Amino acid sequence: MENVLEVSALTGGYQRSRPVLHGVSFSVKPHEIVGLIGLNGAGKSTTIKHVLGLMEPHDGAVHIKGRTMDEDMEAYRSSLAYIPETPLLYEELTLWEHLELTAMAYGIDEKTFGERAEGLLKEFRMEKMVKWFPSHFSKGMRQKVMIMCAFLVNPDLYVADEPFVGLDPLGIRSFLDHMKEMKEKGCGILMSTHILATAEKYCDRFILLHEGRIVVQGTMEELRTQLDLPDADLDDIYVAVTEEGRHG
Amino acid sequence: MGNVQELWQKRRADYWEMAVRYLRLIANSGFLFTLYLLFIFGSYYYGEFLMWLPEDFPTVWVFIVLFTWLVTRGRVRTFVREADLVYLPPLESRMKPYFRSSILYSWMMETFWLALPLLVLAPLFFHRLSDSGALLLTILVMLSLLKLWNLASGFEEQRFQENSRVTGHTLIRTVLNVSAVTAMFTFQPVWILGGLAVLLAVLYAFYFNRLNRTHAVKWDRLARIEDSTVMTFYRIANSFTDVPRLKMSIRPRRYLNALLQAVPYRQKNTYLYMFSRSFVRSNDYFGIFVRLTLLGALFLYVVTLSWGLWLIGALFIYMTAIQLKTLRGHYKTSQMIDLYPVALRYRDEAHQKLVRVLLSFQVIVFMLFAGAVHNWNDGLIIGAAGFLLAFFYDRLSRKREVRTAGA
């Protein structure tokens, strides 16, 4: 099956003279949640920015559904939804207007939008706040708005950057359930997080980034074999990999 | 942190460094020219206005209301920042010199803001109340002292936790200020003014000054007051140039929601959907638009010369166009908008469309107003010139922008 996301030999960063990523290659298939894991400053956010098409690769390429951003900007962007680490809301738009605007921008027809919006509002328990402005939202509610906007689009690829921060336990549960549902429908999901226990439970594969390079990637089993740590959980693997990086 | 006095000096210097940068930008902008023009028109009509003013116009009351407001309003500039909530409270007992400097500094600034309107109103004062310049100067000195009392007492007031108690005290000060200002402008004898001064001094020494024994400084309130002062400055500066640090304050203006519904649900309209809502609700684009429209109408009402009408009409439409241009950069810092699968050119098109609709509305208002008040010939000329400006303004300005970018 064709990969939803294909990152091949990507070298990139803000400055050409000082690349942050060095030859990073990985892919996300349909029906798959991939965890992007690494210390602060490992290059997770830079990787995500390249996937979103906000940065140009110095070398290598990023394909979503077989297309690069240059080939067809509108199709590339239509195929992905982004859940940022810090919620990015428009202070002058109500919750409902955030949803409506997102649906408009992604070309979703009005009827489908209405149905999906109703469902999401109910699921994330935000029905009462549809006319509120973001200044009245808590951190968790803001994050829920971002998550609802992403699910509203219903794209082939989801990119989530630390999506759990600030969410209440019920919110985390709704989010994860929804992720699973999308995965079963055939979406690919790339998720960066520090909450390793949750990642271990929900992700199918992992990419461990360290200092701009992929140290190991694969399923839990593959990671254990590669590192020769038969009973390790993701926490142990994470520590082992970063320790190794420090000494090496 | 060795010396709180040093900290205060540094904070003030930081503020002014920032302020001077913006003031220079404002001074260099074309807007100042329009201000000169309004000043010239204004001073001509000021004399006329004084002559026209009916005999029974309550001049004294204008002075009393205006200066009571000016004396009561205004807070102490403390330059306190949000981060200080963490670092400064432990030093509170040693902060006295810091706050004293703040009060004195605010006194200086506020005296200027008292002197300016008094100077502007001086002709009215001489015309109606008294022709003694010494008297006016004495009043200014007394007003300034009253301001000092208000700032010092107002600073102690902020120590109360409950907003209702702060408001209550402000009300008491307002009552005292009304009496004092009335006494000044009705030229009461010295013993009454002196008595009032003693009363205020006693009140400060035995009441306000003692609040600090039972109430600590409310740092978050100080930070909030300071923040809103700085934001006011930013908002003014933002009319002339781009102020990235301006936090947006939102006004829902729900009564305009029906108008916003005019943008149909379509992918192409994504940016128009955003721009129209930002215009109505944020950064006071809407407020400026309404004020310029009303002010323009007022000038069109007062001015009688034909060419003056044309000039005023065009001037206000031009100023509105400049203000609306800043809306284009409204989403510069937003990241989400860059992800939308809608071509970038639609963003500029949407902005242009909105500006044209708004300017056209203003042109029609001016045209009908000038036509109805004066004559329809002038109205039509304003209309024609206005529509030309509304539709070709952005073409002129874009060229200029490209040229500056290339230079």
XYZ file of C-alpha atoms in Angstrom:
655
model
C 0.000 0.000 0.000
C 1.194 3.482 -0.804
C 2.739 5.389 2.096
C 0.751 8.372 3.339
C 3.917 10.154 4.358
C 7.356 9.514 2.948
C 10.320 11.439 4.323
C 13.445 10.573 2.370
C 16.997 11.572 3.304
C 15.750 14.881 4.660
C 18.365 17.429 5.666
C 16.914 20.661 6.901
C 16.587 23.465 9.431
C 16.298 27.234 9.496
C 19.775 27.938 8.185
C 21.441 26.141 5.329
C 24.814 26.579 6.972
C 23.626 24.842 10.141
C 21.188 22.038 9.389
C 19.262 20.613 12.343
C 18.242 17.381 10.620
C 20.762 15.111 8.922
C 19.485 12.622 6.371
C 16.293 11.655 8.172
C 14.207 8.961 6.452
C 10.972 7.386 7.622
C 7.447 6.752 6.464
C 3.910 6.539 7.770
C 1.555 4.021 6.186
C -2.228 4.018 6.226
C -3.695 2.340 9.317
C -0.680 3.327 11.392
C 0.191 5.568 14.320
C 3.869 6.446 14.429
C 5.418 7.995 17.542
C 8.149 10.587 17.055
C 10.259 10.569 20.182
C 13.320 12.425 21.358
C 14.734 14.881 23.910
C 14.082 18.594 23.757
C 16.114 19.911 20.867
C 16.397 16.534 19.144
C 14.748 17.922 16.007
C 11.137 16.799 16.441
C 9.624 20.216 15.806
C 11.885 20.829 12.839
C 10.859 17.476 11.363
C 7.205 18.427 11.831
C 7.721 21.829 10.220
C 9.208 20.143 7.175
C 6.305 17.731 6.987
C 3.866 20.642 7.202
C 5.650 22.349 4.346
C 6.566 25.383 6.427
C 10.266 24.829 5.734
C 12.082 23.892 2.551
C 14.341 20.825 2.620
C 18.031 21.546 2.062
C 18.302 18.068 0.689
C 15.954 15.102 0.342
C 12.190 15.349 0.049
C 8.862 15.018 1.825
C 5.994 13.333 -0.023
C 2.402 13.163 1.159
C 0.396 10.671 -0.898
C 3.155 10.707 -3.468
C 3.229 14.488 -3.943
C 5.642 17.120 -2.718
C 4.519 20.550 -1.636
C 6.049 22.148 -4.741
C 4.163 19.897 -7.095
C 0.713 20.764 -5.783
C 0.439 23.019 -2.757
C -3.318 22.826 -2.429
C -3.525 19.037 -2.680
C -0.555 18.607 -0.326
C -2.069 20.812 2.318
C -5.556 19.376 1.915
C -4.221 15.937 2.792
C -2.936 16.846 6.242
C -4.177 18.273 9.502
C -1.964 19.623 12.250
C -2.469 19.704 16.000
C 0.171 22.070 17.376
C 1.878 21.880 20.730
C 0.570 25.252 21.870
C -2.973 25.895 20.692
C -3.002 28.524 17.950
C -6.379 30.205 18.001
C -7.776 33.373 16.500
C -8.771 35.542 19.435
C -11.491 37.217 17.409
C -13.298 34.047 16.365
C -15.745 32.022 18.452
C -15.396 28.274 18.833
C -18.055 27.687 16.195
C -16.348 30.088 13.814
C -13.039 28.259 14.227
C -14.759 25.094 13.079
C -16.599 26.830 10.258
C -13.466 28.586 9.040
C -11.463 25.360 9.054
C -14.209 23.561 7.135
C -14.342 26.400 4.605
C -10.574 26.480 4.144
C -10.415 22.737 3.528
C -13.312 22.810 1.112
C -15.694 20.645 3.125
C -19.296 21.008 2.003
C -21.650 22.733 4.389
C -23.804 19.729 5.188
C -20.895 17.427 6.036
C -19.423 20.208 8.148
C -22.619 20.533 10.187
C -22.775 16.809 10.899
C -19.120 16.420 11.834
C -19.126 19.557 13.979
C -22.143 18.393 15.997
C -20.533 15.044 16.669
C -17.180 16.489 17.708
C -18.684 19.131 19.983
C -20.648 16.462 21.747
C -17.726 14.099 22.073
C -15.386 16.744 23.497
C -18.136 18.199 25.703
C -17.860 21.675 24.212
C -21.459 22.147 23.025
C -22.145 24.888 25.547
C -19.122 26.916 24.471
C -19.845 27.265 20.750
C -20.359 31.023 21.023
C -17.418 31.653 23.339
C -14.272 33.515 22.385
C -10.882 31.920 23.138
C -10.097 34.398 25.918
C -12.623 32.499 28.056
C -11.049 29.112 27.355
C -8.686 27.216 29.625
C -5.521 25.715 28.176
C -7.243 22.347 27.808
C -10.268 23.817 26.049
C -7.987 25.602 23.594
C -6.278 22.330 22.847
C -9.664 20.716 22.299
C -10.498 23.363 19.697
C -7.325 22.476 17.794
C -8.115 18.781 17.997
C -11.698 19.283 16.814
C -10.506 21.391 13.886
C -8.101 18.635 12.867
C -10.700 15.864 13.072
C -13.178 18.033 11.207
C -10.902 18.060 8.170
C -10.675 14.279 8.101
C -7.463 14.147 6.060
C -5.185 11.245 5.134
C -2.426 12.313 7.499
C -2.580 13.732 10.999
C 0.436 15.453 12.489
C 0.174 15.945 16.249
C 2.818 17.727 18.311
C 2.503 16.913 22.030
C -1.287 16.740 21.767
C -1.926 15.777 25.411
C -0.526 18.855 27.119
C -3.225 20.526 29.208
C -5.991 18.063 28.365
C -8.075 16.574 31.165
C -8.153 12.751 31.425
C -11.492 12.522 29.619
C -10.146 14.737 26.856
C -7.094 12.536 26.426
C -9.335 9.500 26.229
C -11.607 11.071 23.593
C -8.605 12.146 21.599
C -6.985 8.712 21.650
C -10.247 6.941 20.829
C -10.704 9.233 17.885
C -7.152 8.619 16.742
C -7.759 4.901 16.827
C -10.968 5.283 14.886
C -9.214 7.362 12.215
C -6.441 4.802 12.031
C -8.960 2.029 11.428
C -10.484 4.071 8.640
C -7.095 4.173 6.933
C -5.437 7.403 8.035
C -1.794 7.739 8.944
C -0.833 9.541 12.123
C 2.496 11.045 13.122
C 2.583 12.018 16.770
C 5.393 13.544 18.775
C 5.184 13.164 22.546
C 7.077 12.873 25.799
C 4.369 10.818 27.468
C 5.989 7.503 26.749
C 3.577 5.187 28.563
C 0.701 6.431 26.409
C 2.831 6.345 23.283
C 3.810 2.757 23.955
C 0.174 1.777 24.294
C -1.166 3.520 21.201
C 1.627 3.777 18.636
C 2.388 0.992 16.176
C 5.913 2.119 15.450
C 8.429 4.550 16.924
C 11.089 6.854 15.594
C 13.744 7.874 18.097
C 15.454 11.079 17.121
C 18.646 12.267 18.712
C 20.652 15.325 17.671
C 18.970 15.461 14.298
C 19.488 11.819 13.391
C 17.287 8.782 13.686
C 18.928 6.463 16.225
C 16.487 3.583 15.928
C 13.049 3.044 14.467
C 10.556 0.199 14.370
C 7.912 -1.568 16.426
C 8.500 -2.247 20.131
C 9.769 -5.723 19.261
C 12.138 -4.410 16.618
C 13.501 -1.766 18.988
C 14.137 -4.388 21.684
C 15.978 -6.653 19.276
C 18.019 -3.870 17.705
C 19.150 -2.562 21.070
C 19.426 -5.984 22.615
C 17.171 -5.050 25.546
C 14.663 -7.951 25.613
C 12.394 -6.799 28.474
C 12.744 -3.057 28.083
C 9.746 -0.713 27.908
C 9.814 2.503 25.917
C 11.127 4.449 28.922
C 14.175 2.190 29.201
C 14.806 2.344 25.487
C 14.564 6.110 25.499
C 17.060 6.421 28.340
C 19.412 3.870 26.792
C 19.411 5.612 23.447
C 19.991 9.092 24.829
C 22.674 7.874 27.260
C 24.433 6.221 24.384
C 24.282 9.480 22.485
C 25.835 11.327 25.403
C 28.745 8.908 25.762
C 29.212 8.343 22.064
C 19.352 43.296 42.906
C 21.273 45.861 44.916
C 19.274 49.012 44.612
C 15.575 49.408 43.899
C 16.207 52.975 42.802
C 18.538 51.703 40.105
C 15.925 49.213 39.010
C 13.400 52.006 38.674
C 15.774 54.141 36.613
C 16.438 51.217 34.332
C 12.749 50.458 33.882
C 11.981 54.050 33.014
C 14.870 54.217 30.571
C 13.733 50.973 28.917
C 10.244 52.319 28.516
C 11.353 55.571 26.995
C 13.772 53.923 24.659
C 10.855 51.925 23.299
C 8.496 54.913 23.318
C 10.923 57.225 21.527
C 11.370 54.668 18.782
C 7.653 54.601 18.151
C 7.251 58.374 18.568
C 9.873 58.903 15.893
C 7.957 56.617 13.539
C 4.762 58.521 14.282
C 6.470 61.859 13.673
C 7.768 60.639 10.323
C 4.449 59.291 9.126
C 2.243 61.252 6.771
C -0.441 61.347 9.388
C 1.208 64.277 11.105
C 0.602 66.388 8.030
C -3.125 65.794 8.225
C -2.925 66.803 11.864
C -1.333 70.135 10.918
C -4.095 70.657 8.433
C -6.783 69.921 10.978
C -4.971 72.251 13.379
C -5.083 75.105 10.892
C -8.746 74.523 10.125
C -9.370 74.060 13.832
C -7.794 77.292 14.983
C -9.680 79.264 12.352
C -13.012 77.834 13.401
C -12.145 78.087 17.102
C -12.447 81.886 16.984
C -15.698 81.630 15.063
C -16.927 79.076 17.546
C -16.240 81.368 20.525
C -18.176 84.174 18.868
C -21.033 81.870 17.987
C -21.256 80.328 21.484
C -24.532 81.435 23.117
C -24.357 83.759 26.128
C -25.869 81.208 28.469
C -23.402 78.434 27.581
C -22.335 76.771 30.866
C -18.603 77.405 30.398
C -17.743 76.873 34.071
C -19.329 73.465 34.037
C -17.356 72.399 31.008
C -14.172 73.263 32.870
C -15.331 71.589 36.080
C -16.405 68.333 34.449
C -13.366 68.087 32.199
C -10.784 68.832 34.869
C -12.446 66.727 37.542
C -12.199 63.839 35.130
C -8.586 64.623 34.232
C -7.578 64.941 37.874
C -9.346 61.792 39.031
C -8.320 59.503 36.198
C -4.828 58.223 35.586
C -2.795 55.742 37.527
C 0.727 55.664 38.832
C 3.201 54.364 36.285
C 5.069 51.692 38.195
C 6.690 49.922 35.227
C 5.846 46.675 37.018
C 5.886 43.647 34.751
C 4.130 40.350 35.047
C 7.341 38.537 35.912
C 7.759 40.850 38.908
C 4.963 38.921 40.600
C 7.577 36.262 41.202
C 10.636 38.359 41.972
C 9.614 41.604 43.657
C 7.147 40.708 46.450
C 10.003 39.475 48.697
C 11.533 42.966 48.395
C 8.285 44.769 49.135
C 9.414 46.316 52.408
C 12.389 47.899 50.628
C 10.390 49.123 47.632
C 9.330 52.473 49.090
C 11.817 54.609 47.125
C 10.764 52.780 43.953
C 7.118 53.648 44.438
C 7.942 57.223 45.479
C 9.834 57.693 42.220
C 6.889 56.223 40.356
C 4.469 58.688 41.927
C 6.716 61.694 41.264
C 7.317 60.619 37.690
C 3.592 60.135 37.089
C 2.949 63.538 38.629
C 5.274 65.172 36.129
C 3.679 63.419 33.170
C 0.139 64.004 34.350
C 0.812 67.701 34.938
C 1.690 67.920 31.280
C -1.614 66.235 30.392
C -3.408 68.813 32.578
C -1.541 71.765 31.111
C -2.234 70.795 27.502
C -6.057 70.922 27.580
C -5.915 73.989 29.807
C -3.788 75.696 27.179
C -6.189 74.659 24.430
C -9.120 75.977 26.430
C -7.308 79.150 27.507
C -9.078 81.337 24.869
C -12.432 80.136 26.157
C -11.298 80.828 29.723
C -10.220 84.374 28.876
C -13.319 84.983 26.808
C -15.864 83.857 29.383
C -14.406 83.459 32.860
C -11.601 85.912 33.522
C -8.945 87.736 31.546
C -6.222 87.231 34.133
C -3.336 85.051 32.966
C -1.966 84.890 36.511
C -5.231 83.375 37.650
C -5.065 80.678 34.958
C -1.515 79.860 35.964
C -2.498 79.676 39.649
C -5.292 77.288 38.740
C -2.827 75.122 36.824
C -0.536 74.949 39.861
C -3.455 74.036 42.122
C -4.699 71.420 39.678
C -1.250 69.920 39.542
C -1.055 69.706 43.351
C -4.500 68.126 43.449
C -3.238 65.624 40.889
C -0.315 64.753 43.140
C -2.715 64.092 46.006
C -4.835 61.904 43.747
C -1.869 59.897 42.516
C -0.500 59.357 46.027
C -3.908 58.366 47.438
C -4.794 56.354 44.361
C -1.635 54.352 44.752
C -2.578 53.377 48.310
C -6.075 52.514 47.112
C -4.807 49.673 44.943
C -3.840 47.785 48.098
C -7.435 46.674 48.590
C -8.178 43.189 47.406
C -11.788 43.782 46.361
C -12.430 45.816 43.249
C -15.574 47.204 44.857
C -13.560 48.880 47.625
C -11.173 50.394 45.099
C -14.112 51.771 43.132
C -15.666 53.059 46.337
C -12.542 55.004 47.209
C -12.247 56.352 43.692
C -15.810 57.624 44.058
C -14.924 59.395 47.303
C -11.941 60.995 45.591
C -14.186 62.053 42.708
C -16.537 63.854 45.124
C -13.604 65.641 46.781
C -12.173 66.527 43.388
C -15.452 67.981 42.187
C -15.543 70.281 45.211
C -11.924 71.332 44.810
C -12.150 71.929 41.065
C -15.431 73.814 41.472
C -13.812 76.008 44.107
C -10.952 76.771 41.704
C -13.007 77.655 38.659
C -15.593 79.650 40.601
C -12.709 81.659 42.111
C -13.485 80.975 45.790
C -11.568 82.942 48.407
C -8.197 81.706 49.585
C -9.419 80.431 52.958
C -11.844 77.999 51.328
C -9.159 76.660 49.014
C -6.694 76.493 51.880
C -9.248 74.669 54.035
C -9.795 72.121 51.306
C -6.066 71.626 50.947
C -5.687 71.007 54.685
C -8.591 68.546 54.603
C -7.003 66.579 51.775
C -3.586 66.581 53.425
C -5.044 65.319 56.708
C -7.006 62.639 54.880
C -3.868 61.437 53.185
C -1.675 61.500 56.286
C -4.111 59.787 58.632
C -6.009 57.498 56.280
C -4.485 56.687 52.896
C -0.912 56.668 54.124
C -1.837 54.149 56.802
C -3.377 51.595 54.492
C 0.018 50.011 53.940
C 0.092 48.851 57.554
C -2.803 46.463 56.979
C -2.744 45.887 53.239
C 0.122 44.632 51.112
C 0.795 45.878 47.613
C -1.391 44.028 45.105
C 1.254 43.204 42.536
C -1.049 41.635 40.007
C -3.180 44.760 39.946
C -0.107 46.955 39.456
C 0.996 44.731 36.596
C -2.464 44.925 35.067
C -2.606 48.720 35.317
C 0.855 49.027 33.823
C -0.007 46.592 31.070
C -3.124 48.484 30.074
C -1.174 51.768 30.015
C 1.475 50.324 27.747
C -1.199 48.752 25.554
C -2.915 52.112 25.174
C 0.351 53.546 23.936
C 0.867 50.598 21.597
C -2.642 50.963 20.262
C -2.042 54.608 19.414
C 1.319 53.784 17.852
C -0.321 50.961 15.948
C -2.407 53.466 13.998
C 0.810 54.669 12.437
C 3.011 51.640 12.297
C 3.049 47.939 13.017
C 3.366 47.120 16.724
C 4.152 43.420 17.066
C 3.814 43.404 20.838
C 0.267 44.666 20.776
C -1.925 42.137 22.507
C -5.308 41.971 20.977
C -8.340 42.866 22.965
C -11.530 41.576 21.474
C -14.933 43.159 21.361
C -17.606 40.715 20.256
C -19.946 43.415 18.828
C -22.622 40.790 18.413
C -25.046 43.325 16.944
C -22.920 43.253 13.771
C -23.065 39.468 13.401
C -25.922 39.759 10.914
C -23.645 41.754 8.581
C -20.901 39.137 8.885
C -23.336 36.527 7.624
C -23.089 38.250 4.240
C -19.912 36.269 3.503
C -21.138 33.019 1.922
C -19.739 29.630 2.914
C -17.236 28.895 0.166
C -13.591 27.871 0.113
C -12.632 30.969 -1.862
C -14.116 33.163 0.856
C -11.956 31.739 3.644
C -9.846 34.859 4.001
C -12.766 37.248 3.604
C -14.451 35.353 6.437
C -11.412 36.021 8.622
C -10.755 39.613 7.595
C -14.342 40.706 8.057
C -14.447 39.252 11.566
C -11.098 40.726 12.513
C -12.234 44.098 11.246
C -15.365 44.047 13.369
C -13.924 42.583 16.540
C -10.236 43.133 17.037
C -7.681 45.898 17.419
C -10.351 48.523 17.083
C -10.247 48.688 13.297
C -13.983 49.118 13.511
C -13.771 51.840 16.159
C -11.315 53.842 14.084
C -13.471 53.433 10.994
C -16.579 54.685 12.794
C -14.714 57.570 14.435
C -13.158 58.716 11.174
C -16.537 58.523 9.456
C -18.247 60.555 12.191
C -15.399 63.050 12.432
C -15.423 63.453 8.657
C -19.163 64.063 8.721
C -18.704 66.632 11.492
C -16.075 68.514 9.471
C -18.293 68.365 6.396
C -21.020 69.931 8.478
C -18.893 72.779 9.836
C -16.895 73.698 6.717
C -18.720 75.853 4.196
C -16.179 76.464 1.417
C -16.690 74.200 -1.594
C -13.032 73.274 -2.051
C -12.731 72.792 1.703
C -15.534 70.224 1.508
C -13.822 68.336 -1.306
C -10.520 68.367 0.539
C -12.046 67.224 3.837
C -13.949 64.432 2.103
C -10.894 63.142 0.262
C -8.682 63.538 3.330
C -10.884 61.435 5.561
C -11.330 58.738 2.960
C -7.577 58.661 2.472
C -6.935 58.443 6.235
C -9.457 55.627 6.539
C -7.760 53.781 3.695
C -4.396 54.050 5.478
C -5.911 52.682 8.671
C -7.598 49.780 6.909
C -4.366 48.871 5.182
C -2.934 47.611 8.484
C -5.582 44.885 8.489
C -3.631 43.153 5.737
C -0.818 42.250 8.112
C -3.207 41.077 10.798
C -2.332 37.380 10.471
C 1.379 37.830 9.974
C 2.169 35.976 13.191
C -0.443 33.271 12.819
C 0.889 29.856 11.879
C -2.349 28.063 11.203
C -3.317 30.329 8.324
C -0.188 29.261 6.422
C -1.395 25.669 6.456
C -4.716 26.305 4.751
C -4.959 24.838 1.273
C -6.182 28.123 -0.164
C -3.892 30.027 -2.530
C -2.128 33.021 -1.043
C -3.340 35.433 -3.690
C -6.864 35.057 -2.345
C -5.650 36.634 0.871
C -4.742 39.940 -0.757
C -7.853 39.831 -2.891
C -10.025 39.354 0.177
C -8.379 42.280 1.949
C -8.833 44.498 -1.090
C -12.452 43.530 -1.425
C -13.248 44.304 2.191
C -11.457 47.669 2.078
C -13.375 48.645 -1.053
C -16.711 47.747 0.477
C -15.943 49.729 3.625
C -14.571 52.779 1.811
C -17.538 52.765 -0.560
C -19.837 52.820 2.428
C -17.979 55.808 3.834
C -18.022 57.618 0.483
C -21.791 57.189 0.264
C -22.229 58.543 3.795
C -20.078 61.597 3.008
C -21.787 62.157 -0.325
C -25.302 62.049 1.096
C -24.322 64.095 4.119
C -22.560 66.865 2.182
C -25.369 66.835 -0.379
C -28.084 67.170 2.218
C -26.361 69.810 4.364
C -24.790 71.940 1.620
C -25.624 71.229 -1.989
C -25.779 68.239 -4.270
C -23.007 69.465 -6.564
C -20.453 69.287 -3.778
C -21.895 65.969 -2.650
C -21.440 64.478 -6.108
C -17.885 65.775 -6.410
C -16.995 64.232 -3.034
C -18.660 61.020 -4.165
C -16.736 60.859 -7.442
C -13.387 61.688 -5.836
C -14.090 59.271 -3.023
C -14.900 56.332 -5.281
C -11.759 57.014 -7.312
C -9.716 56.946 -4.100
C -11.483 53.859 -2.811
C -10.748 51.871 -5.954
C -7.320 53.121 -6.894
C -5.788 53.938 -3.541
C -4.250 50.514 -3.069
C -2.654 50.641 -6.494
C -0.795 53.844 -5.602
C 0.286 52.604 -2.207
C 1.417 49.176 -3.384
C 3.788 50.750 -5.864
C 5.228 52.883 -3.118
C 5.709 49.847 -0.932
C 7.609 47.979 -3.631
C 9.843 50.969 -4.136
C 10.732 51.206 -0.450
C 11.338 47.468 -0.350
C 13.742 47.774 -3.257
C 15.596 50.712 -1.753
